[in-house]
GROMACS .gro file of C-alpha atoms in nm:
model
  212
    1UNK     CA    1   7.654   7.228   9.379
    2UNK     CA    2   7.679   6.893   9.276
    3UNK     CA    3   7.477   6.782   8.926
    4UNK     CA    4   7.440   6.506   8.721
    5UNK     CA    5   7.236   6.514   8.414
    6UNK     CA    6   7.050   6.217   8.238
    7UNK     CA    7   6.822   6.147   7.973
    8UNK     CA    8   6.848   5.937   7.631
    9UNK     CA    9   7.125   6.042   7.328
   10UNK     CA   10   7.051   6.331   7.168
   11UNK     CA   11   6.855   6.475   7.442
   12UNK     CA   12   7.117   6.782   7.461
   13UNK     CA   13   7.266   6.689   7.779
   14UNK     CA   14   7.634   6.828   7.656
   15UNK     CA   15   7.448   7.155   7.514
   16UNK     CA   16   7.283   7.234   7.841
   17UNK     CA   17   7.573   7.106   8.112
   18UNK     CA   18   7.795   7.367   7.875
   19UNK     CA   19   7.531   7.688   7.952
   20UNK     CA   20   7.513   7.553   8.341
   21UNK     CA   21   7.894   7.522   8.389
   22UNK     CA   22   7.919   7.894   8.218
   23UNK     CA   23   7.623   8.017   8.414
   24UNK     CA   24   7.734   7.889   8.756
   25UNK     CA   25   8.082   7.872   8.724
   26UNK     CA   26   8.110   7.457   8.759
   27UNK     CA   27   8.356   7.249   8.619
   28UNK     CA   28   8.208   6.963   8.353
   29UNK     CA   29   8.418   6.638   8.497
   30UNK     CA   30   8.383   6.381   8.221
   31UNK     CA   31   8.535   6.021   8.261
   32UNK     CA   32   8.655   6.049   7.927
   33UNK     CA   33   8.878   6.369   7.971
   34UNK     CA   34   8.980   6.224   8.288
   35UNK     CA   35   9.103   5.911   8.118
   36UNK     CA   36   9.357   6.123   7.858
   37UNK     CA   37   9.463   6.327   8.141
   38UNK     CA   38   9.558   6.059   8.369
   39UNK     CA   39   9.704   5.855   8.068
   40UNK     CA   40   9.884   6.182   7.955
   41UNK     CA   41  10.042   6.283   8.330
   42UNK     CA   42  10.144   5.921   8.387
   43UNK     CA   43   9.977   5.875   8.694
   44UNK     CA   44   9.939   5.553   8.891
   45UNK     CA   45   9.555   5.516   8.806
   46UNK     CA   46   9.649   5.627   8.393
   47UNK     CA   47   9.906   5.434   8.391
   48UNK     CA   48   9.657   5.123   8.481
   49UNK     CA   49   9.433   5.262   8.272
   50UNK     CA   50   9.643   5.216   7.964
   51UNK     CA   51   9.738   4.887   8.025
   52UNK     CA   52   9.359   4.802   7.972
   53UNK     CA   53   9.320   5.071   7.678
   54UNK     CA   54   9.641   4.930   7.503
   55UNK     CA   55   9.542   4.567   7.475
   56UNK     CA   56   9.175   4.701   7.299
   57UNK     CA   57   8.997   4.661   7.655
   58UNK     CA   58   8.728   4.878   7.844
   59UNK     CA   59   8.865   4.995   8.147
   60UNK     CA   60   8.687   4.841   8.431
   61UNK     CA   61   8.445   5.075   8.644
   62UNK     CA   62   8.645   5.000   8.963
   63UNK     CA   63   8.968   5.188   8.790
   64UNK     CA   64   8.696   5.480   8.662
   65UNK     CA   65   8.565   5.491   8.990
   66UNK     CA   66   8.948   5.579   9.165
   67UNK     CA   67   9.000   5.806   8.892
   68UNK     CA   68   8.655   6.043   8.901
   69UNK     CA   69   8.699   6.033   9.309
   70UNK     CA   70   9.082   6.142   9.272
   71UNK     CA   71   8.990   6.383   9.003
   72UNK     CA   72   8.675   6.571   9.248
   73UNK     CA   73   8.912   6.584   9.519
   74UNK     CA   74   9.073   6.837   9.286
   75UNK     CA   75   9.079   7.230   9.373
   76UNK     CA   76   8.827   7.335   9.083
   77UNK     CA   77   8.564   7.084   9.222
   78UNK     CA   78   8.581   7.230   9.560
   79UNK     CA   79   8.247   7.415   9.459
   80UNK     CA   80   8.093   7.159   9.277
   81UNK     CA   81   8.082   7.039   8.982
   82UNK     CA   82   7.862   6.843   8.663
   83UNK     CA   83   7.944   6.457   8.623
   84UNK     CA   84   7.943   6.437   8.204
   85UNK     CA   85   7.905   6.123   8.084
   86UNK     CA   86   7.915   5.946   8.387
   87UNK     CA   87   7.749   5.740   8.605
   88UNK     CA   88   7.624   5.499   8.261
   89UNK     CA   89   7.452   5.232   8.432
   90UNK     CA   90   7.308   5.126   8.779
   91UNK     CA   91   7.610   4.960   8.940
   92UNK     CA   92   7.799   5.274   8.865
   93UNK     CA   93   7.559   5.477   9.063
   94UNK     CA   94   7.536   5.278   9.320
   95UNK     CA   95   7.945   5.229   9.366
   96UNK     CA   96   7.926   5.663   9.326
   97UNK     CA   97   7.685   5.676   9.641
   98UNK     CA   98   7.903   5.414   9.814
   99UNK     CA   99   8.173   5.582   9.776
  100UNK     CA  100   8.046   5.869   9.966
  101UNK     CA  101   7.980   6.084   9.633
  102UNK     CA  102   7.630   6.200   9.575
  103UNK     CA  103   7.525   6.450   9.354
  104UNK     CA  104   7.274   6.733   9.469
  105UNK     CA  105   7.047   6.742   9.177
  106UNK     CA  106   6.978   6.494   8.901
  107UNK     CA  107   6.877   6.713   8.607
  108UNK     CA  108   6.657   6.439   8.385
  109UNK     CA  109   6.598   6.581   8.026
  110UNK     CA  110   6.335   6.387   7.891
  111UNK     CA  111   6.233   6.363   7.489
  112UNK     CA  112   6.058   6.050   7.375
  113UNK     CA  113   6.171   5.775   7.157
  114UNK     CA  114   6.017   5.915   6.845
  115UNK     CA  115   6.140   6.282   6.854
  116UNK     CA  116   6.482   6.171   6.923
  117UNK     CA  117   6.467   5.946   6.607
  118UNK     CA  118   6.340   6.228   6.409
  119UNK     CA  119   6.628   6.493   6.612
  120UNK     CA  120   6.895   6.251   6.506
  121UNK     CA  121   6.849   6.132   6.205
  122UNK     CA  122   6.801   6.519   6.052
  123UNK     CA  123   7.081   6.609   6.148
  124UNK     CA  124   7.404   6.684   5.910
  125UNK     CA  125   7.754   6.745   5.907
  126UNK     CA  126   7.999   6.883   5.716
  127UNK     CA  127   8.348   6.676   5.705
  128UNK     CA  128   8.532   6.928   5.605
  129UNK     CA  129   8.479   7.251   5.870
  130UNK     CA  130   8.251   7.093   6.128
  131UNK     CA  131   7.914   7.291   6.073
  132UNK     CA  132   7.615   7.152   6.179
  133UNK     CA  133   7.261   7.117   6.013
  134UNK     CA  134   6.933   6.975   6.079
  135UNK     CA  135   6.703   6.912   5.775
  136UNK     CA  136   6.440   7.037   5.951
  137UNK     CA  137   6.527   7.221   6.279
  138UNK     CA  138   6.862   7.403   6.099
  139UNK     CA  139   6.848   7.315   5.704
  140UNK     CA  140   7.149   7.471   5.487
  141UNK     CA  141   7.060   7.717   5.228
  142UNK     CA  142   7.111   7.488   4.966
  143UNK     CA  143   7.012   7.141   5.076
  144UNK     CA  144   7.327   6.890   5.107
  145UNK     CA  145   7.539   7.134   5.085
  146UNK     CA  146   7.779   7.379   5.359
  147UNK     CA  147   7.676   7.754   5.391
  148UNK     CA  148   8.033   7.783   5.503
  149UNK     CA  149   8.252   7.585   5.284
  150UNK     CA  150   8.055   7.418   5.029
  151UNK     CA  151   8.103   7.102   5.123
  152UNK     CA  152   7.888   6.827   5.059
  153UNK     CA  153   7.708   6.694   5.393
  154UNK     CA  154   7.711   6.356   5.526
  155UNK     CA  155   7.494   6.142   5.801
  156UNK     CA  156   7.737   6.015   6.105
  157UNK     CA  157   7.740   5.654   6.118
  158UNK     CA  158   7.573   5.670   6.507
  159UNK     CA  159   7.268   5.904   6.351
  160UNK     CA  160   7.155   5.646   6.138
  161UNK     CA  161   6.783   5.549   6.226
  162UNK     CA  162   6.933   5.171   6.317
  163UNK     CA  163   7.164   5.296   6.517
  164UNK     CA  164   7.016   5.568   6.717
  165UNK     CA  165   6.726   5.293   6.787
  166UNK     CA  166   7.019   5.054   6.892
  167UNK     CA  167   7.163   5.342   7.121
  168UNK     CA  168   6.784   5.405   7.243
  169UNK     CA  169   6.738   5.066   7.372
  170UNK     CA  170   7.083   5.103   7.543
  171UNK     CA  171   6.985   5.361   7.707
  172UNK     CA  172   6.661   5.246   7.856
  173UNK     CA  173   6.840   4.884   7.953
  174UNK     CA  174   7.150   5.011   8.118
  175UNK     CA  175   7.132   5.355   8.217
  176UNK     CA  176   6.727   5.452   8.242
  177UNK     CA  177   6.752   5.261   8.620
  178UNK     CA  178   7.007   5.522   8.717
  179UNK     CA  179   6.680   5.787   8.716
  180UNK     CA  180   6.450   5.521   8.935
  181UNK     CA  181   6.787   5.504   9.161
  182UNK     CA  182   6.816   5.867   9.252
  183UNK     CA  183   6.453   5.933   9.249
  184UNK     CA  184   6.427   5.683   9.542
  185UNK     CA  185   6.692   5.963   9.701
  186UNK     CA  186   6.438   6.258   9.603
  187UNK     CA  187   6.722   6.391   9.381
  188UNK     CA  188   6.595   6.355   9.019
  189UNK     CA  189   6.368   6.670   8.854
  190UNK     CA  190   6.250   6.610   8.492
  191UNK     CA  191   6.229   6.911   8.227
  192UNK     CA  192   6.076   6.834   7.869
  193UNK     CA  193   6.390   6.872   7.684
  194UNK     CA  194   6.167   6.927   7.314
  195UNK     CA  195   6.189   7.331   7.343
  196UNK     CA  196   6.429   7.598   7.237
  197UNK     CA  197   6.772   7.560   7.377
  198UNK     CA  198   6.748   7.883   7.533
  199UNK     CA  199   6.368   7.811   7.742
  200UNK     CA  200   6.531   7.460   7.851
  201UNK     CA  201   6.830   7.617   7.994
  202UNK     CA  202   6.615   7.876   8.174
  203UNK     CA  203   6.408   7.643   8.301
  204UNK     CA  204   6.703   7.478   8.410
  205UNK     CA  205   6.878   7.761   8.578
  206UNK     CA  206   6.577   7.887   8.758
  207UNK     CA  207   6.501   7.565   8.880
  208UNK     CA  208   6.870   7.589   9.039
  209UNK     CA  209   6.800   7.929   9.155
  210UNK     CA  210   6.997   8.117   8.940
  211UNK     CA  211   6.909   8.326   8.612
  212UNK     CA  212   7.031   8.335   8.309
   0.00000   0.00000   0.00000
């Protein structure tokens, strides 16, 4: 079983890939894990890589193409897998397809604009041990402050209302059209991504004929 899952930042894509990987037994291939691995083995296509990564430049999508192929021909992927991160935009999906690589199902977890503001911008960290908060969803017991550690917590930089509205627009230019894509293929099924964890996963699962 192939999968791909879309849908805007903060949408829980990585939560809900992690309970379908467990549940199923897939591998989560993302390009950026590829990328150190490649880079760490020395391989012909990390080695390229790093000649773009070294001099401060994005590795083209023709290299990151070689590399995801090379890395599902892999024994693990043999019974599928879940693309992370990966296809981003149109061009990438279509060069994915082309390549004779097309997923099975295109899980599309769908929130809109305004509850992902509100999602991201509530949410806290703690610097020190890594605990995470939302001010509404998952407050602390003392507001600011770590139930683990004590730590004060801070707002990441990219869950700053400017930013996640920059990322949001991002999103809906350059990797929205993947969705529109695959639904031309009868691939993509949508799920309203603004329950519990646990109901969106079963939904999930269910919908891929398994239970949870």
């Amino acid at each position: 079983m192939k999968l791909i899952f879309i849908g805007p930042p903060g949408a829980g894509k990585g939560t809900h890939a992690a309970a379908i990987s467990e549940a199923l037994g897939l591998p989560i291939i993302g390009t950026g894990n590829i990328l150190r691995e490649s880079v760490k083995n020395g391989t012909e296509l990390g080695q390229k890589a790093k000649s773009f990564m070294d001099a401060g430049q994005l590795v083209p999508d023709e290299l990151i193409l070689s590399m995801v192929k090379e890395r599902l021909s892999a024994p693990d992927c043999a019974g599928g897998y879940i693309l992370d991160g990966f296809p981003r935009t149109l061009p990438q999906a279509e060069a994915l397809t082309a390549m004779g690589i097309t997923p099975d199902h295109v899980l599309s977890l769908e929130v809109d604009d305004s509850a992902i503001i509100s999602r991201l911008t509530g949410r806290r960290v703690c610097d020190n041990c890594g605990a995470t908060y939302h001010v509404v969803g998952m407050p602390p017991k003392t507001e600011g402050i770590c139930d683990v550690c004590g730590n004060a917590l801070s707002v990441r930089a990219d869950d700053r209302e400017e930013t996640v509205k920059e990322r949001l627009r991002v999103y809906h230019e350059q990797t929205e059209p993947i969705k529109a894509y695959f639904e031309q293929m009868g691939l993509v099924r949508g799920f309203d991504s603004t329950g519990s964890v646990a109901a969106v996963t079963r939904a999930l699962l269910q919908y891929l004929g398994a239970s949870q």
